[in-house]
PDB file of C-alpha atoms in Angstrom:
ATOM      1  CA  MET A 956      99.577 -62.419  39.040  1.00 38.00           C
ATOM      2  CA  THR A 957     102.348 -59.990  40.654  1.00 38.00           C
ATOM      3  CA  MET A 958     102.717 -57.142  39.099  1.00 37.00           C
ATOM      4  CA  ILE A 959     106.056 -56.266  37.956  1.00 36.00           C
ATOM      5  CA  PRO A 960     106.406 -52.238  39.586  1.00 34.00           C
ATOM      6  CA  GLN A 961     107.332 -50.720  35.884  1.00 40.00           C
ATOM      7  CA  LYS A 962     109.915 -48.205  36.046  1.00 43.00           C
ATOM      8  CA  LYS A 963     107.525 -45.215  35.997  1.00 49.00           C
ATOM      9  CA  GLU A 964     107.922 -44.550  32.115  1.00 60.00           C
ATOM     10  CA  ARG A 965     110.495 -41.821  31.423  1.00 72.00           C
ATOM     11  CA  CYS A 966     111.584 -39.508  29.002  1.00 85.00           C
ATOM     12  CA  PRO A 967     114.537 -41.422  26.673  1.00 89.00           C
ATOM     13  CA  ILE A 968     116.748 -38.381  26.495  1.00 90.00           C
ATOM     14  CA  THR A 969     116.815 -37.582  30.256  1.00 88.00           C
ATOM     15  CA  ALA A 970     117.528 -41.461  31.518  1.00 89.00           C
ATOM     16  CA  ALA A 971     120.143 -41.616  28.694  1.00 92.00           C
ATOM     17  CA  MET A 972     121.593 -38.454  30.094  1.00 91.00           C
ATOM     18  CA  ASP A 973     121.142 -39.506  33.672  1.00 90.00           C
ATOM     19  CA  ILE A 974     124.101 -41.931  32.642  1.00 92.00           C
ATOM     20  CA  LEU A 975     126.063 -39.827  30.214  1.00 93.00           C
ATOM     21  CA  GLY A 976     125.527 -36.786  31.446  1.00 92.00           C
ATOM     22  CA  LYS A 977     127.459 -37.595  35.203  1.00 93.00           C
ATOM     23  CA  LYS A 978     131.193 -36.065  34.966  1.00 91.00           C
ATOM     24  CA  TRP A 979     133.839 -38.560  33.348  1.00 94.00           C
ATOM     25  CA  VAL A 980     131.811 -41.062  31.899  1.00 95.00           C
ATOM     26  CA  VAL A 981     131.253 -40.478  28.327  1.00 95.00           C
ATOM     27  CA  LEU A 982     135.421 -39.353  28.006  1.00 94.00           C
ATOM     28  CA  ILE A 983     135.828 -42.693  29.814  1.00 96.00           C
ATOM     29  CA  MET A 984     133.752 -44.371  27.202  1.00 95.00           C
ATOM     30  CA  TYR A 985     135.102 -42.648  24.535  1.00 94.00           C
ATOM     31  CA  ARG A 986     138.579 -44.171  25.437  1.00 94.00           C
ATOM     32  CA  LEU A 987     137.383 -47.782  25.810  1.00 96.00           C
ATOM     33  CA  LEU A 988     136.139 -47.446  22.334  1.00 95.00           C
ATOM     34  CA  SER A 989     139.848 -48.217  21.693  1.00 94.00           C
ATOM     35  CA  GLY A 990     139.741 -51.537  23.291  1.00 96.00           C
ATOM     36  CA  PRO A 991     139.576 -52.553  26.664  1.00 97.00           C
ATOM     37  CA  LYS A 992     142.471 -50.752  29.473  1.00 97.00           C
ATOM     38  CA  ARG A 993     143.315 -51.341  32.560  1.00 95.00           C
ATOM     39  CA  PHE A 994     142.828 -49.473  35.407  1.00 94.00           C
ATOM     40  CA  THR A 995     146.315 -47.610  35.742  1.00 92.00           C
ATOM     41  CA  GLU A 996     145.376 -47.066  32.355  1.00 94.00           C
ATOM     42  CA  LEU A 997     142.158 -45.650  32.334  1.00 94.00           C
ATOM     43  CA  GLU A 998     143.881 -43.375  35.455  1.00 93.00           C
ATOM     44  CA  ALA A 999     146.740 -42.939  33.885  1.00 92.00           C
ATOM     45  CA  GLU A1000     145.113 -40.844  30.405  1.00 89.00           C
ATOM     46  CA  MET A1001     142.476 -39.026  32.321  1.00 89.00           C
ATOM     47  CA  GLU A1002     142.657 -36.204  35.559  1.00 84.00           C
ATOM     48  CA  ILE A1003     140.637 -38.023  37.472  1.00 90.00           C
ATOM     49  CA  SER A1004     140.977 -39.727  40.844  1.00 93.00           C
ATOM     50  CA  GLY A1005     140.719 -43.104  41.260  1.00 94.00           C
ATOM     51  CA  ARG A1006     138.172 -43.123  43.736  1.00 95.00           C
ATOM     52  CA  LEU A1007     136.261 -41.290  41.879  1.00 96.00           C
ATOM     53  CA  LEU A1008     136.706 -43.668  38.381  1.00 96.00           C
ATOM     54  CA  SER A1009     136.189 -47.309  40.177  1.00 96.00           C
ATOM     55  CA  GLU A1010     132.624 -44.925  40.549  1.00 97.00           C
ATOM     56  CA  ARG A1011     132.051 -44.408  37.269  1.00 97.00           C
ATOM     57  CA  LEU A1012     133.185 -48.223  36.269  1.00 97.00           C
ATOM     58  CA  LYS A1013     130.838 -49.630  38.558  1.00 97.00           C
ATOM     59  CA  GLU A1014     127.920 -47.202  37.476  1.00 95.00           C
ATOM     60  CA  LEU A1015     128.836 -48.425  34.123  1.00 96.00           C
ATOM     61  CA  GLU A1016     129.194 -52.237  35.109  1.00 97.00           C
ATOM     62  CA  ALA A1017     125.825 -51.829  36.739  1.00 94.00           C
ATOM     63  CA  GLU A1018     124.396 -49.727  33.073  1.00 94.00           C
ATOM     64  CA  GLU A1019     125.795 -53.276  31.351  1.00 95.00           C
ATOM     65  CA  ILE A1020     127.767 -50.613  29.847  1.00 96.00           C
ATOM     66  CA  VAL A1021     131.076 -52.098  30.759  1.00 98.00           C
ATOM     67  CA  THR A1022     132.686 -55.323  31.691  1.00 98.00           C
ATOM     68  CA  ARG A1023     135.261 -56.023  33.708  1.00 97.00           C
ATOM     69  CA  HIS A1024     137.254 -59.236  33.315  1.00 95.00           C
ATOM     70  CA  MET A1025     139.600 -60.489  35.426  1.00 92.00           C
ATOM     71  CA  TYR A1026     142.452 -63.185  34.091  1.00 90.00           C
ATOM     72  CA  PRO A1027     144.161 -65.181  36.651  1.00 87.00           C
ATOM     73  CA  GLU A1028     147.284 -64.694  36.824  1.00 88.00           C
ATOM     74  CA  ILE A1029     150.067 -63.772  39.255  1.00 87.00           C
ATOM     75  CA  PRO A1030     150.021 -60.870  40.177  1.00 85.00           C
ATOM     76  CA  PRO A1031     145.967 -60.636  38.355  1.00 83.00           C
ATOM     77  CA  ARG A1032     145.063 -58.649  35.458  1.00 87.00           C
ATOM     78  CA  VAL A1033     141.978 -57.122  35.324  1.00 91.00           C
ATOM     79  CA  GLU A1034     140.463 -55.123  31.846  1.00 96.00           C
ATOM     80  CA  TYR A1035     137.378 -52.762  31.685  1.00 98.00           C
ATOM     81  CA  GLU A1036     135.981 -53.939  27.867  1.00 98.00           C
ATOM     82  CA  LEU A1037     133.023 -51.770  26.255  1.00 98.00           C
ATOM     83  CA  THR A1038     129.707 -54.417  26.250  1.00 97.00           C
ATOM     84  CA  GLU A1039     127.662 -53.707  22.525  1.00 97.00           C
ATOM     85  CA  LYS A1040     124.963 -51.527  24.499  1.00 96.00           C
ATOM     86  CA  GLY A1041     128.506 -49.348  25.490  1.00 96.00           C
ATOM     87  CA  ARG A1042     130.221 -49.353  21.614  1.00 96.00           C
ATOM     88  CA  ALA A1043     127.014 -47.821  20.845  1.00 95.00           C
ATOM     89  CA  ILE A1044     127.905 -44.757  21.796  1.00 94.00           C
ATOM     90  CA  GLU A1045     130.167 -44.306  18.831  1.00 94.00           C
ATOM     91  CA  PRO A1046     128.552 -41.927  16.406  1.00 92.00           C
ATOM     92  CA  LEU A1047     126.985 -39.884  19.534  1.00 93.00           C
ATOM     93  CA  VAL A1048     130.651 -39.145  20.785  1.00 92.00           C
ATOM     94  CA  GLN A1049     131.686 -38.626  17.710  1.00 91.00           C
ATOM     95  CA  ASP A1050     128.922 -35.800  17.530  1.00 92.00           C
ATOM     96  CA  ILE A1051     129.653 -34.400  20.570  1.00 93.00           C
ATOM     97  CA  TYR A1052     133.380 -33.967  19.660  1.00 91.00           C
ATOM     98  CA  ASP A1053     131.732 -32.180  16.315  1.00 91.00           C
ATOM     99  CA  TRP A1054     129.744 -30.062  17.717  1.00 93.00           C
ATOM    100  CA  SER A1055     132.516 -28.692  20.397  1.00 92.00           C
ATOM    101  CA  VAL A1056     134.770 -28.296  17.597  1.00 90.00           C
ATOM    102  CA  ARG A1057     132.839 -26.269  15.339  1.00 91.00           C
ATOM    103  CA  TRP A1058     130.669 -24.331  18.085  1.00 89.00           C
ATOM    104  CA  HIS A1059     132.807 -24.158  21.234  1.00 66.00           C
ATOM    105  CA  VAL A1060     136.382 -22.521  19.985  1.00 48.00           C
ATOM    106  CA  GLN A1061     137.534 -25.146  20.929  1.00 52.00           C
ATOM    107  CA  SER A1062     140.832 -25.659  18.928  1.00 48.00           C
ATOM    108  CA  PRO A1063     140.790 -28.913  17.086  1.00 47.00           C
ATOM    109  CA  GLN A1064     142.906 -31.054  18.998  1.00 50.00           C
ATOM    110  CA  LYS A1065     143.860 -34.123  17.517  1.00 45.00           C
ATOM    111  CA  GLN A1066     141.272 -36.374  18.360  1.00 45.00           C
ATOM    112  CA  ASN A1067     143.739 -38.947  20.670  1.00 43.00           C
ATOM    113  CA  GLU A1068     144.807 -36.168  22.918  1.00 57.00           C
ATOM    114  CA  CYS A1069     140.863 -36.034  24.375  1.00 72.00           C
TER     115      CYS A1069
ATOM    116  CA  MET B  10     152.769  -7.380  23.814  1.00 39.00           C
ATOM    117  CA  THR B  11     150.233  -8.257  26.022  1.00 40.00           C
ATOM    118  CA  MET B  12     149.866 -12.161  25.792  1.00 39.00           C
ATOM    119  CA  ILE B  13     145.989 -13.439  25.809  1.00 37.00           C
ATOM    120  CA  PRO B  14     146.161 -16.012  28.284  1.00 35.00           C
ATOM    121  CA  GLN B  15     144.580 -18.706  26.498  1.00 40.00           C
ATOM    122  CA  LYS B  16     141.771 -20.846  27.981  1.00 42.00           C
ATOM    123  CA  LYS B  17     144.331 -24.466  29.201  1.00 48.00           C
ATOM    124  CA  GLU B  18     143.632 -26.308  25.860  1.00 59.00           C
ATOM    125  CA  ARG B  19     140.588 -28.825  27.157  1.00 73.00           C
ATOM    126  CA  CYS B  20     139.722 -32.019  25.617  1.00 86.00           C
ATOM    127  CA  PRO B  21     136.721 -31.174  23.015  1.00 89.00           C
ATOM    128  CA  ILE B  22     134.601 -33.971  24.568  1.00 90.00           C
ATOM    129  CA  THR B  23     135.247 -32.482  28.628  1.00 89.00           C
ATOM    130  CA  ALA B  24     134.078 -29.403  27.291  1.00 89.00           C
ATOM    131  CA  ALA B  25     131.069 -29.716  25.327  1.00 92.00           C
ATOM    132  CA  MET B  26     130.258 -32.341  27.971  1.00 92.00           C
ATOM    133  CA  ASP B  27     130.664 -29.108  30.736  1.00 90.00           C
ATOM    134  CA  ILE B  28     127.585 -28.010  29.009  1.00 92.00           C
ATOM    135  CA  LEU B  29     125.880 -30.550  27.975  1.00 94.00           C
ATOM    136  CA  GLY B  30     126.097 -32.634  31.215  1.00 92.00           C
ATOM    137  CA  LYS B  31     124.076 -30.524  33.461  1.00 93.00           C
ATOM    138  CA  LYS B  32     121.280 -31.822  34.458  1.00 91.00           C
ATOM    139  CA  TRP B  33     118.085 -30.793  32.290  1.00 94.00           C
ATOM    140  CA  VAL B  34     120.178 -28.931  29.549  1.00 95.00           C
ATOM    141  CA  VAL B  35     120.145 -31.296  26.445  1.00 95.00           C
ATOM    142  CA  LEU B  36     116.166 -31.483  27.577  1.00 94.00           C
ATOM    143  CA  ILE B  37     115.855 -27.678  26.893  1.00 96.00           C
ATOM    144  CA  MET B  38     117.392 -27.581  23.953  1.00 95.00           C
ATOM    145  CA  TYR B  39     115.575 -30.665  22.848  1.00 94.00           C
ATOM    146  CA  ARG B  40     112.442 -28.802  23.733  1.00 94.00           C
ATOM    147  CA  LEU B  41     113.566 -25.635  21.369  1.00 96.00           C
ATOM    148  CA  LEU B  42     114.607 -27.485  18.409  1.00 95.00           C
ATOM    149  CA  SER B  43     110.725 -27.286  17.743  1.00 94.00           C
ATOM    150  CA  GLY B  44     110.970 -23.538  18.018  1.00 96.00           C
ATOM    151  CA  PRO B  45     111.071 -20.444  20.269  1.00 97.00           C
ATOM    152  CA  LYS B  46     109.087 -20.720  23.660  1.00 97.00           C
ATOM    153  CA  ARG B  47     108.257 -18.405  26.558  1.00 95.00           C
ATOM    154  CA  PHE B  48     110.040 -19.345  30.070  1.00 94.00           C
ATOM    155  CA  THR B  49     106.255 -20.492  31.180  1.00 92.00           C
ATOM    156  CA  GLU B  50     105.670 -22.924  28.312  1.00 94.00           C
ATOM    157  CA  LEU B  51     109.727 -24.527  29.346  1.00 95.00           C
ATOM    158  CA  GLU B  52     108.747 -24.491  32.979  1.00 93.00           C
ATOM    159  CA  ALA B  53     105.222 -26.349  32.210  1.00 92.00           C
ATOM    160  CA  GLU B  54     107.058 -28.878  29.426  1.00 89.00           C
ATOM    161  CA  MET B  55     109.230 -30.018  32.192  1.00 89.00           C
ATOM    162  CA  GLU B  56     109.370 -31.123  36.026  1.00 84.00           C
ATOM    163  CA  ILE B  57     111.770 -28.402  35.966  1.00 90.00           C
ATOM    164  CA  SER B  58     112.060 -25.685  39.188  1.00 93.00           C
ATOM    165  CA  GLY B  59     111.669 -21.956  38.123  1.00 94.00           C
ATOM    166  CA  ARG B  60     114.917 -21.295  39.551  1.00 95.00           C
ATOM    167  CA  LEU B  61     116.798 -23.682  37.983  1.00 96.00           C
ATOM    168  CA  LEU B  62     115.089 -23.466  34.017  1.00 96.00           C
ATOM    169  CA  SER B  63     116.266 -19.486  34.341  1.00 96.00           C
ATOM    170  CA  GLU B  64     119.723 -20.107  35.974  1.00 97.00           C
ATOM    171  CA  ARG B  65     120.233 -23.147  32.614  1.00 97.00           C
ATOM    172  CA  LEU B  66     118.792 -20.368  30.189  1.00 97.00           C
ATOM    173  CA  LYS B  67     121.081 -17.893  31.614  1.00 97.00           C
ATOM    174  CA  GLU B  68     124.213 -20.507  30.969  1.00 96.00           C
ATOM    175  CA  LEU B  69     122.960 -21.325  27.793  1.00 96.00           C
ATOM    176  CA  GLU B  70     122.113 -17.514  26.924  1.00 97.00           C
ATOM    177  CA  ALA B  71     126.438 -17.653  28.185  1.00 95.00           C
ATOM    178  CA  GLU B  72     127.474 -20.042  25.554  1.00 94.00           C
ATOM    179  CA  GLU B  73     125.493 -18.577  22.507  1.00 95.00           C
ATOM    180  CA  ILE B  74     123.822 -21.996  22.555  1.00 96.00           C
ATOM    181  CA  VAL B  75     120.169 -20.069  23.417  1.00 98.00           C
ATOM    182  CA  THR B  76     119.377 -16.383  22.018  1.00 98.00           C
ATOM    183  CA  ARG B  77     116.471 -14.569  24.525  1.00 97.00           C
ATOM    184  CA  HIS B  78     114.254 -11.908  22.771  1.00 95.00           C
ATOM    185  CA  MET B  79     112.130  -9.806  24.614  1.00 92.00           C
ATOM    186  CA  TYR B  80     109.209  -8.288  22.603  1.00 90.00           C
ATOM    187  CA  PRO B  81     108.018  -4.147  23.426  1.00 87.00           C
ATOM    188  CA  GLU B  82     104.084  -5.394  24.254  1.00 88.00           C
ATOM    189  CA  ILE B  83     102.265  -4.680  27.865  1.00 88.00           C
ATOM    190  CA  PRO B  84     102.662  -7.007  29.156  1.00 85.00           C
ATOM    191  CA  PRO B  85     106.168  -7.617  27.504  1.00 83.00           C
ATOM    192  CA  ARG B  86     106.686 -11.066  25.893  1.00 87.00           C
ATOM    193  CA  VAL B  87     109.874 -12.842  26.540  1.00 91.00           C
ATOM    194  CA  GLU B  88     110.768 -15.694  24.343  1.00 96.00           C
ATOM    195  CA  TYR B  89     113.880 -18.006  23.977  1.00 98.00           C
ATOM    196  CA  GLU B  90     115.549 -19.269  21.235  1.00 98.00           C
ATOM    197  CA  LEU B  91     117.778 -21.628  20.039  1.00 98.00           C
ATOM    198  CA  THR B  92     120.898 -20.397  17.673  1.00 97.00           C
ATOM    199  CA  GLU B  93     122.461 -21.798  15.009  1.00 97.00           C
ATOM    200  CA  LYS B  94     124.843 -23.070  17.342  1.00 96.00           C
ATOM    201  CA  GLY B  95     122.870 -24.686  19.584  1.00 96.00           C
ATOM    202  CA  ARG B  96     120.404 -25.985  16.328  1.00 97.00           C
ATOM    203  CA  ALA B  97     123.180 -27.536  15.167  1.00 95.00           C
ATOM    204  CA  ILE B  98     123.033 -30.366  17.828  1.00 94.00           C
ATOM    205  CA  GLU B  99     119.678 -31.563  16.553  1.00 94.00           C
ATOM    206  CA  PRO B 100     121.834 -34.878  15.356  1.00 92.00           C
ATOM    207  CA  LEU B 101     122.923 -35.133  18.777  1.00 93.00           C
ATOM    208  CA  VAL B 102     120.125 -35.305  20.601  1.00 92.00           C
ATOM    209  CA  GLN B 103     118.692 -38.326  18.151  1.00 91.00           C
ATOM    210  CA  ASP B 104     121.557 -40.571  18.990  1.00 92.00           C
ATOM    211  CA  ILE B 105     120.670 -39.850  22.615  1.00 93.00           C
ATOM    212  CA  TYR B 106     117.234 -40.783  21.840  1.00 90.00           C
ATOM    213  CA  ASP B 107     117.595 -43.516  19.503  1.00 91.00           C
ATOM    214  CA  TRP B 108     120.879 -45.049  22.058  1.00 93.00           C
ATOM    215  CA  SER B 109     118.636 -44.939  25.135  1.00 92.00           C
ATOM    216  CA  VAL B 110     115.378 -45.975  23.346  1.00 90.00           C
ATOM    217  CA  ARG B 111     117.663 -49.084  22.054  1.00 91.00           C
ATOM    218  CA  TRP B 112     119.948 -49.883  24.839  1.00 88.00           C
ATOM    219  CA  HIS B 113     118.123 -48.499  28.082  1.00 66.00           C
ATOM    220  CA  VAL B 114     115.398 -50.828  27.821  1.00 50.00           C
ATOM    221  CA  GLN B 115     113.189 -47.467  28.300  1.00 54.00           C
ATOM    222  CA  SER B 116     110.315 -48.311  26.294  1.00 49.00           C
ATOM    223  CA  PRO B 117     110.046 -46.012  22.643  1.00 48.00           C
ATOM    224  CA  GLN B 118     107.626 -42.992  24.514  1.00 51.00           C
ATOM    225  CA  LYS B 119     106.770 -41.254  21.390  1.00 45.00           C
ATOM    226  CA  GLN B 120     109.380 -38.903  21.078  1.00 45.00           C
ATOM    227  CA  ASN B 121     107.025 -35.128  21.635  1.00 43.00           C
ATOM    228  CA  GLU B 122     106.447 -37.232  25.059  1.00 55.00           C
ATOM    229  CA  CYS B 123     110.187 -36.183  25.751  1.00 70.00           C
TER     230      CYS B 123
END
């Protein structure tokens, strides 16, 4: 019986922060909480390079946090959407926002300015 | 009247993740939630180099998330403690832990194994 090599058990906090801690990840997920978006929409809404955005979206797809939908239209339409796992981060993003405004001396911009 | 150059208003989520996203920061804060600790205690509890731990603690002090107490004993005792701003992260850390265990396919290690 071949044992499936167990991923070395890691602290769940460290494991999660290895994903969420990467620059732009939480903000991309926050942006997708309002619904599926095209690459160009995400790119326009954040000061991020197309190359890095593409890299982050691929990583999020691999983590099953985002799914990529291709619509057979001309020209083809591609949209990115949070999975259930992705949407489950909403309370966490709200906590981050609240903590930052409450403590980080960051003026309470209207949330949609993120 | 000299205008104090306003820090370019930034999205509170981005501003917070610039701190929390750095490797080890959330785990250090999580460790200090159980009370003040010495440098050597933190170093022993986490697989982090002394140099990086020292760097992170200085950054957290500068952000007023951690305070450093020096006790006039022989040898001198130094402890690190979360400020109120630091302790306010507790719900966020719990959310990260819960999300990770629920979705990240990370076995539900007992929380104190983090």
